[in-house]
Short mmCIF file of C-alpha atoms and ligand atoms in Angstrom, two decimals:
data_model
loop_
_atom_site.label_atom_id
_atom_site.label_comp_id
_atom_site.label_asym_id
_atom_site.label_seq_id
_atom_site.Cartn_x
_atom_site.Cartn_y
_atom_site.Cartn_z
CA MET A 124 -31.90 -103.74 4.16
CA GLN A 125 -29.61 -102.31 1.57
CA GLU A 126 -32.55 -102.02 -0.82
CA LYS A 127 -34.70 -100.30 1.74
CA PHE A 128 -31.96 -97.70 2.29
CA GLU A 129 -31.63 -97.21 -1.43
CA GLU A 130 -35.40 -96.86 -1.83
CA ILE A 131 -35.59 -94.18 0.92
CA ARG A 132 -32.64 -92.34 -0.59
CA LYS A 133 -34.26 -92.29 -4.02
CA ARG A 134 -37.63 -91.21 -2.70
CA ALA A 135 -36.07 -88.42 -0.59
CA LEU A 136 -34.14 -87.15 -3.62
CA GLU A 137 -37.26 -87.28 -5.76
CA GLU A 138 -39.42 -85.48 -3.22
CA ALA A 139 -36.76 -82.85 -2.50
CA LYS A 140 -36.61 -82.09 -6.23
CA GLN A 141 -40.35 -81.64 -6.39
CA VAL A 142 -40.77 -79.24 -3.47
CA ASP A 143 -41.32 -75.81 -4.89
CA SER A 144 -42.04 -73.75 -1.85
CA LEU A 145 -40.04 -73.05 1.27
CA ASN A 146 -43.21 -73.42 3.32
CA THR A 147 -43.68 -77.12 2.53
CA LEU A 148 -39.98 -78.04 2.36
CA ASN A 149 -39.51 -78.48 6.09
CA GLU A 150 -42.67 -80.57 6.36
CA ILE A 151 -41.48 -82.99 3.70
CA LYS A 152 -37.95 -83.05 5.07
CA ALA A 153 -39.39 -83.95 8.50
CA LYS A 154 -41.07 -87.01 6.93
CA PHE A 155 -37.55 -88.39 6.47
CA VAL A 156 -35.26 -86.93 9.10
CA GLY A 157 -37.71 -85.41 11.63
CA LYS A 158 -38.28 -86.87 15.09
CA ASN A 159 -40.70 -89.47 13.71
CA GLY A 160 -39.21 -89.55 10.23
CA GLU A 161 -38.39 -92.72 8.32
CA VAL A 162 -34.63 -92.41 8.68
CA THR A 163 -34.89 -91.57 12.37
CA SER A 164 -37.03 -94.60 13.01
CA LEU A 165 -34.38 -96.75 11.29
CA LEU A 166 -32.01 -95.66 14.02
CA ARG A 167 -34.55 -96.68 16.58
CA SER A 168 -34.63 -100.20 15.12
CA MET A 169 -30.94 -100.50 16.03
CA LYS A 170 -31.88 -102.50 19.12
CA ASP A 171 -33.05 -105.40 16.88
CA ILE A 172 -29.75 -105.56 15.00
CA PRO A 173 -27.21 -108.19 16.05
CA ASN A 174 -24.37 -106.61 17.99
CA GLU A 175 -21.66 -107.22 15.43
CA GLU A 176 -23.69 -105.47 12.71
CA LYS A 177 -24.70 -102.51 14.84
CA ALA A 178 -21.64 -100.42 13.91
CA SER A 179 -21.96 -100.78 10.16
CA PHE A 180 -25.77 -100.39 10.33
CA GLY A 181 -25.38 -97.22 12.37
CA LYS A 182 -22.91 -95.82 9.87
CA LEU A 183 -25.24 -96.58 6.96
CA VAL A 184 -28.18 -94.86 8.67
CA ASN A 185 -26.06 -91.82 9.50
CA ASP A 186 -24.76 -91.61 5.96
CA LEU A 187 -28.32 -91.83 4.67
CA LYS A 188 -29.42 -89.14 7.11
CA GLU A 189 -26.61 -86.89 6.00
CA GLU A 190 -27.45 -87.45 2.35
CA VAL A 191 -31.16 -86.77 2.85
CA ASN A 192 -30.32 -83.59 4.78
CA LYS A 193 -28.05 -82.56 1.94
CA PHE A 194 -30.83 -83.03 -0.67
CA PHE A 195 -33.20 -80.83 1.26
CA ASN A 196 -30.58 -78.25 2.23
CA GLU A 197 -29.59 -77.87 -1.40
CA ARG A 198 -33.19 -77.56 -2.40
CA GLU A 199 -33.75 -74.95 0.32
CA GLU A 200 -30.80 -72.94 -0.96
CA TYR A 201 -32.15 -73.16 -4.49
CA LEU A 202 -35.67 -72.06 -3.49
CA LYS A 203 -34.34 -69.18 -1.40
CA ASN A 204 -32.29 -67.91 -4.34
CA LYS A 205 -35.27 -68.22 -6.62
CA GLU A 206 -37.43 -66.24 -4.24
CA LEU A 207 -34.81 -63.48 -3.97
CA GLU A 208 -34.43 -63.31 -7.73
CA SER A 209 -38.13 -62.90 -8.29
CA LYS A 210 -38.29 -60.28 -5.52
CA TYR A 211 -35.42 -58.35 -7.10
CA SER A 212 -36.87 -58.52 -10.57
CA LYS A 213 -40.23 -57.28 -9.27
CA GLU A 214 -38.58 -54.39 -7.48
CA ALA A 215 -36.24 -53.50 -10.32
CA VAL A 216 -36.40 -49.93 -11.62
CA ASP A 217 -35.86 -49.33 -15.29
CA ILE A 218 -33.57 -46.34 -15.19
CA THR A 219 -33.67 -46.00 -18.98
CA LEU A 220 -37.38 -45.02 -18.97
CA PRO A 221 -38.03 -41.33 -19.58
CA GLY A 222 -39.02 -39.49 -16.36
CA LYS A 223 -42.55 -38.37 -15.64
CA LYS A 224 -42.67 -34.60 -15.89
CA LYS A 225 -44.53 -32.84 -13.10
CA SER A 226 -46.47 -29.89 -14.42
CA VAL A 227 -45.85 -26.94 -12.15
CA GLY A 228 -48.26 -24.04 -11.91
CA SER A 229 -47.18 -20.53 -12.72
CA LEU A 230 -48.17 -17.09 -11.55
CA HIS A 231 -50.81 -15.34 -13.64
CA PRO A 232 -49.25 -12.43 -15.58
CA LEU A 233 -51.55 -10.03 -13.71
CA ASN A 234 -50.23 -11.34 -10.41
CA ILE A 235 -46.64 -11.09 -11.62
CA VAL A 236 -47.12 -7.45 -12.54
CA ARG A 237 -49.20 -6.74 -9.43
CA ASN A 238 -46.40 -8.15 -7.24
CA LYS A 239 -43.78 -6.12 -9.11
CA ILE A 240 -45.78 -2.92 -8.66
CA ILE A 241 -46.36 -3.63 -4.98
CA ASP A 242 -42.66 -4.44 -4.52
CA ALA A 243 -41.66 -1.20 -6.21
CA PHE A 244 -43.87 0.91 -3.94
CA THR A 245 -43.40 -0.97 -0.68
CA GLY A 246 -39.67 -0.48 -1.33
CA MET A 247 -40.42 3.26 -1.17
CA GLY A 248 -42.21 2.92 2.16
CA PHE A 249 -45.83 2.35 1.10
CA GLU A 250 -48.16 0.18 3.19
CA ILE A 251 -51.01 -1.91 1.75
CA PHE A 252 -54.64 -1.18 2.50
CA GLU A 253 -57.41 -3.19 0.85
CA GLY A 254 -60.91 -1.71 0.74
CA PRO A 255 -64.25 -3.42 -0.02
CA GLU A 256 -65.27 -4.28 -3.60
CA ILE A 257 -68.89 -3.42 -2.87
CA ASP A 258 -69.04 0.12 -1.59
CA THR A 259 -71.40 3.03 -1.10
CA ASP A 260 -72.11 5.99 -3.34
CA TYR A 261 -70.49 8.19 -0.71
CA TYR A 262 -67.09 6.46 -0.77
CA CYS A 263 -67.07 5.79 -4.53
CA PHE A 264 -68.16 9.28 -5.56
CA GLN A 265 -69.35 11.92 -3.09
CA ALA A 266 -66.32 11.86 -0.79
CA LEU A 267 -64.18 12.10 -3.93
CA ASN A 268 -65.85 15.35 -4.93
CA ILE A 269 -68.19 13.71 -7.44
CA PRO A 270 -71.66 14.79 -6.27
CA LYS A 271 -74.81 13.01 -7.41
CA ASP A 272 -75.62 13.77 -11.05
CA HIS A 273 -72.10 15.10 -11.68
CA PRO A 274 -71.18 14.43 -15.33
CA ALA A 275 -67.83 12.88 -14.25
CA ARG A 276 -69.84 9.86 -13.08
CA ASP A 277 -70.30 8.91 -16.74
CA MET A 278 -66.57 8.10 -16.99
CA GLN A 279 -67.07 5.39 -14.43
CA ASP A 280 -70.52 3.99 -15.05
CA THR A 281 -70.68 0.80 -13.03
CA PHE A 282 -73.03 -1.82 -11.59
CA TYR A 283 -75.51 -0.79 -8.91
CA PHE A 284 -77.27 -3.01 -6.36
CA ASN A 285 -79.51 -0.08 -5.45
CA ASP A 286 -79.24 3.73 -5.45
CA ASN A 287 -76.61 3.66 -2.77
CA ILE A 288 -74.67 0.39 -3.07
CA LEU A 289 -72.48 -0.46 -6.05
CA LEU A 290 -69.49 -2.41 -7.30
CA ARG A 291 -66.68 0.11 -6.93
CA PRO A 292 -65.65 1.59 -10.30
CA HIS A 293 -62.15 2.43 -9.04
CA THR A 294 -59.90 1.92 -6.02
CA SER A 295 -60.08 5.62 -5.08
CA PRO A 296 -62.57 4.95 -2.22
CA GLY A 297 -59.48 3.42 -0.58
CA GLN A 298 -58.07 6.98 -0.31
CA VAL A 299 -61.10 8.17 1.63
CA ARG A 300 -61.30 5.12 3.91
CA THR A 301 -57.61 5.51 4.75
CA MET A 302 -57.79 9.26 5.44
CA GLU A 303 -60.81 8.75 7.70
CA ASN A 304 -58.92 6.20 9.79
CA LYS A 305 -55.33 7.31 9.75
CA LYS A 306 -53.55 10.51 10.68
CA PRO A 307 -50.86 11.83 8.31
CA PRO A 308 -48.18 11.01 7.36
CA ILE A 309 -50.02 8.56 5.09
CA LYS A 310 -48.33 6.48 2.40
CA ILE A 311 -50.59 3.69 1.22
CA LEU A 312 -51.22 1.47 -1.75
CA SER A 313 -54.69 0.03 -2.29
CA PRO A 314 -54.87 -2.80 -4.83
CA GLY A 315 -58.04 -4.58 -5.86
CA ARG A 316 -60.74 -5.47 -8.38
CA VAL A 317 -62.88 -2.74 -9.88
CA TYR A 318 -65.93 -2.85 -12.18
CA ARG A 319 -67.18 -0.78 -15.09
CA ALA A 320 -69.81 -1.08 -17.79
CA ASP A 321 -67.15 -1.48 -20.48
CA ASP A 322 -66.25 -4.44 -22.67
CA ASP A 323 -63.90 -4.42 -25.68
CA ALA A 324 -60.32 -5.39 -26.62
CA SER A 325 -58.84 -2.92 -24.16
CA HIS A 326 -61.59 -2.74 -21.49
CA SER A 327 -62.98 -5.48 -19.29
CA PRO A 328 -66.07 -5.17 -17.06
CA MET A 329 -63.87 -6.35 -14.18
CA PHE A 330 -60.25 -5.28 -13.95
CA HIS A 331 -57.61 -4.52 -11.36
CA GLN A 332 -56.34 -1.19 -10.14
CA ILE A 333 -53.76 -0.02 -7.66
CA GLU A 334 -54.39 3.24 -5.90
CA GLY A 335 -51.59 5.19 -4.30
CA LEU A 336 -51.99 7.97 -1.73
CA VAL A 337 -49.43 10.10 0.05
CA VAL A 338 -50.52 12.75 2.57
CA ASP A 339 -48.02 14.78 4.53
CA LYS A 340 -46.79 18.31 5.06
CA GLY A 341 -45.48 19.91 1.89
CA VAL A 342 -46.34 17.12 -0.58
CA SER A 343 -46.39 18.49 -4.15
CA LEU A 344 -46.63 17.61 -7.82
CA CYS A 345 -42.80 17.35 -7.84
CA ASP A 346 -42.99 14.46 -5.36
CA LEU A 347 -45.53 12.77 -7.62
CA LYS A 348 -43.20 13.12 -10.59
CA GLY A 349 -40.20 11.76 -8.68
CA LEU A 350 -42.18 8.86 -7.26
CA LEU A 351 -43.64 7.83 -10.60
CA ASP A 352 -40.29 8.19 -12.43
CA GLU A 353 -38.78 5.76 -9.94
CA PHE A 354 -41.72 3.36 -10.22
CA VAL A 355 -41.70 3.37 -14.01
CA ARG A 356 -37.97 2.57 -14.16
CA LYS A 357 -38.56 -0.38 -11.85
CA ILE A 358 -41.42 -1.82 -13.88
CA PHE A 359 -40.24 -1.06 -17.43
CA ASP A 360 -36.70 -0.51 -18.78
CA SER A 361 -34.39 1.68 -16.73
CA ASP A 362 -34.22 4.28 -19.54
CA THR A 363 -38.03 4.73 -19.66
CA LYS A 364 -39.10 8.38 -19.43
CA THR A 365 -42.36 9.81 -18.10
CA ARG A 366 -44.45 12.73 -19.25
CA PHE A 367 -47.30 14.50 -17.45
CA ARG A 368 -50.28 15.66 -19.48
CA PRO A 369 -52.93 17.93 -17.96
CA SER A 370 -56.14 16.07 -17.27
CA TYR A 371 -59.20 16.21 -15.07
CA PHE A 372 -60.34 14.17 -12.09
CA PRO A 373 -62.73 15.74 -9.58
CA PHE A 374 -60.66 14.42 -6.66
CA THR A 375 -57.28 15.81 -7.73
CA GLU A 376 -56.29 19.38 -8.56
CA PRO A 377 -54.20 19.69 -10.64
CA SER A 378 -54.80 16.37 -12.36
CA VAL A 379 -52.48 14.66 -14.81
CA GLU A 380 -52.33 11.69 -17.04
CA VAL A 381 -48.95 10.00 -17.06
CA ASP A 382 -47.38 8.66 -20.24
CA VAL A 383 -44.23 6.54 -20.55
CA THR A 384 -41.95 6.23 -23.56
CA CYS A 385 -43.15 3.25 -25.60
CA CYS A 386 -41.39 0.11 -24.37
CA LYS A 387 -41.47 -1.40 -27.87
CA CYS A 388 -39.93 1.43 -29.93
CA HIS A 389 -38.38 3.45 -27.06
CA GLY A 390 -40.08 6.63 -28.22
CA LYS A 391 -39.49 6.43 -31.98
CA GLY A 392 -43.11 5.66 -32.79
CA CYS A 393 -44.62 2.26 -33.65
CA SER A 394 -47.94 0.46 -33.90
CA LEU A 395 -48.16 -0.10 -30.11
CA CYS A 396 -47.92 3.64 -29.35
CA LYS A 397 -49.82 4.59 -32.51
CA GLY A 398 -46.79 6.44 -33.84
CA THR A 399 -46.57 8.87 -30.89
CA GLY A 400 -43.70 7.24 -28.99
CA TRP A 401 -45.72 7.57 -25.75
CA ILE A 402 -48.19 5.32 -23.94
CA GLU A 403 -50.58 6.41 -21.22
CA ILE A 404 -50.26 4.36 -18.05
CA LEU A 405 -52.12 6.08 -15.25
CA GLY A 406 -54.08 8.99 -13.83
CA ALA A 407 -52.79 11.03 -10.93
CA GLY A 408 -52.72 14.43 -9.28
CA VAL A 409 -52.48 16.51 -6.16
CA VAL A 410 -55.32 15.55 -3.82
CA ASN A 411 -58.15 18.11 -4.05
CA LYS A 412 -58.35 20.15 -0.85
CA LYS A 413 -62.08 19.47 -0.69
CA VAL A 414 -61.36 15.72 -0.54
CA LEU A 415 -58.87 16.19 2.30
CA GLU A 416 -61.35 18.32 4.25
CA MET A 417 -64.26 15.92 3.71
CA SER A 418 -62.13 13.15 5.23
CA GLY A 419 -61.16 15.28 8.21
CA ILE A 420 -57.66 16.35 7.21
CA ASP A 421 -56.65 19.99 7.60
CA SER A 422 -55.77 21.13 4.08
CA ASN A 423 -53.95 24.18 5.43
CA VAL A 424 -51.42 21.91 7.11
CA TYR A 425 -51.33 18.87 4.89
CA SER A 426 -51.32 18.18 1.18
CA GLY A 427 -51.45 14.94 -0.74
CA LEU A 428 -50.80 13.21 -3.99
CA ALA A 429 -52.71 10.32 -5.47
CA PHE A 430 -52.45 8.05 -8.45
CA GLY A 431 -54.46 5.15 -9.85
CA LEU A 432 -53.19 2.61 -12.33
CA GLY A 433 -54.73 -0.33 -14.12
CA ILE A 434 -52.78 -3.57 -13.69
CA GLU A 435 -54.18 -4.99 -16.95
CA ARG A 436 -53.03 -1.94 -18.86
CA ILE A 437 -49.46 -2.11 -17.48
CA THR A 438 -49.36 -5.88 -18.09
CA MET A 439 -50.51 -5.44 -21.70
CA ILE A 440 -47.92 -2.73 -22.34
CA LYS A 441 -45.13 -4.64 -20.63
CA TYR A 442 -45.76 -7.92 -22.44
CA GLY A 443 -47.20 -6.58 -25.72
CA ILE A 444 -50.64 -8.17 -25.22
CA SER A 445 -53.14 -6.69 -27.66
CA ASP A 446 -56.45 -8.04 -26.30
CA ILE A 447 -57.33 -7.72 -22.61
CA ARG A 448 -59.66 -10.73 -22.86
CA THR A 449 -56.72 -13.14 -23.26
CA LEU A 450 -55.88 -12.33 -19.64
CA PHE A 451 -59.16 -13.86 -18.48
CA GLU A 452 -59.57 -16.84 -20.80
CA ASN A 453 -57.36 -19.11 -18.68
CA ASN A 454 -55.57 -20.66 -21.62
CA ILE A 455 -52.70 -22.51 -19.94
CA LYS A 456 -50.41 -22.18 -22.98
CA PHE A 457 -50.83 -18.44 -22.91
CA LEU A 458 -50.45 -18.16 -19.13
CA ASN A 459 -47.32 -20.34 -18.96
CA GLN A 460 -45.29 -17.87 -21.01
CA PHE A 461 -44.85 -15.27 -18.31
CA ASP A 462 -43.67 -16.82 -15.08
CA ARG A 463 -39.93 -17.42 -15.47
CA ARG A 464 -38.94 -18.13 -11.90
N1 LIG B 505 -59.61 6.77 -10.02
C1 LIG B 505 -59.12 7.21 -11.30
C2 LIG B 505 -59.62 6.25 -12.38
O1 LIG B 505 -60.06 5.21 -12.06
C3 LIG B 505 -57.61 7.20 -11.34
C4 LIG B 505 -57.00 8.19 -10.41
C5 LIG B 505 -56.66 7.84 -9.13
C6 LIG B 505 -56.75 9.48 -10.82
C7 LIG B 505 -56.06 8.75 -8.26
C8 LIG B 505 -56.17 10.39 -9.99
C9 LIG B 505 -55.84 10.03 -8.72
O2 LIG B 505 -59.62 6.59 -13.54
#
């Protein structure tokens, strides 16, 4: 009997050592101490043991049962720890690894400048009106006092779909569309793409303009000067000065071209301003009475001022960009330099 006990003990220890998964451990343990296990059935054979030996036999079986349980419990503990360890090591994060850098997009320099310009003017009470990019001869020219075959059309030669429909060469049709639909006082800004048959380092066949229009009683060239002085100080340095030069646009009378003191040399003269100290930034003027009348506004009561600026031009001056084409090449390294949020 003694030997049989010893043999079971040894075998249980051996098998407990070999189990390497928690799933099978209980199965194997049950072979020994389960309901029909070997050790349990020893207890059942108690009835065949002579009475005087029953007590010591019972103790031996219980001891064996306890021992076998211990083997498997220890093994269970060991396997559980092992499983946890491997789980932890799989989930471990190496905090010494360098982080993955997320590349964040940036605003295009034209959008940065466009937003700044819009902010500057909306801060002075202007509303935004966007007109169509494809427009008619009437809105692009005739209603702006540029009749058919007028030589001023040459300044803005553009792309025609037919005799009447074209890609707008400027945002000035926005003036007409606004005046036709809105009673004064009018104070609008009309940003958008425009198209011209031009292509070199400072001209692109597609570029962006912002048109400004103010119509009210008593609006004069002085208001234009004050408005543009304020705008220029917001976009360039606060000590930037403006200068009006006489010019000609059929839709404004008088017409001016507006220069600012060069932002690179502050007026001393450098390569950017070609030694003059001044850079031209936009065209403007007092709205021609004919234009007001054609759009149904009484020019004896109301007067207006208008200006049109090129966003590319302002961007190039502001950031010292010498070739307009770099603004459209989508070179990420170039584009990333501007947006410093
Ligand atoms: N439309 C003119 C241009 O494109 C600019 C301009 C707008 C001039 C408004 C005067 C008034 O050149």
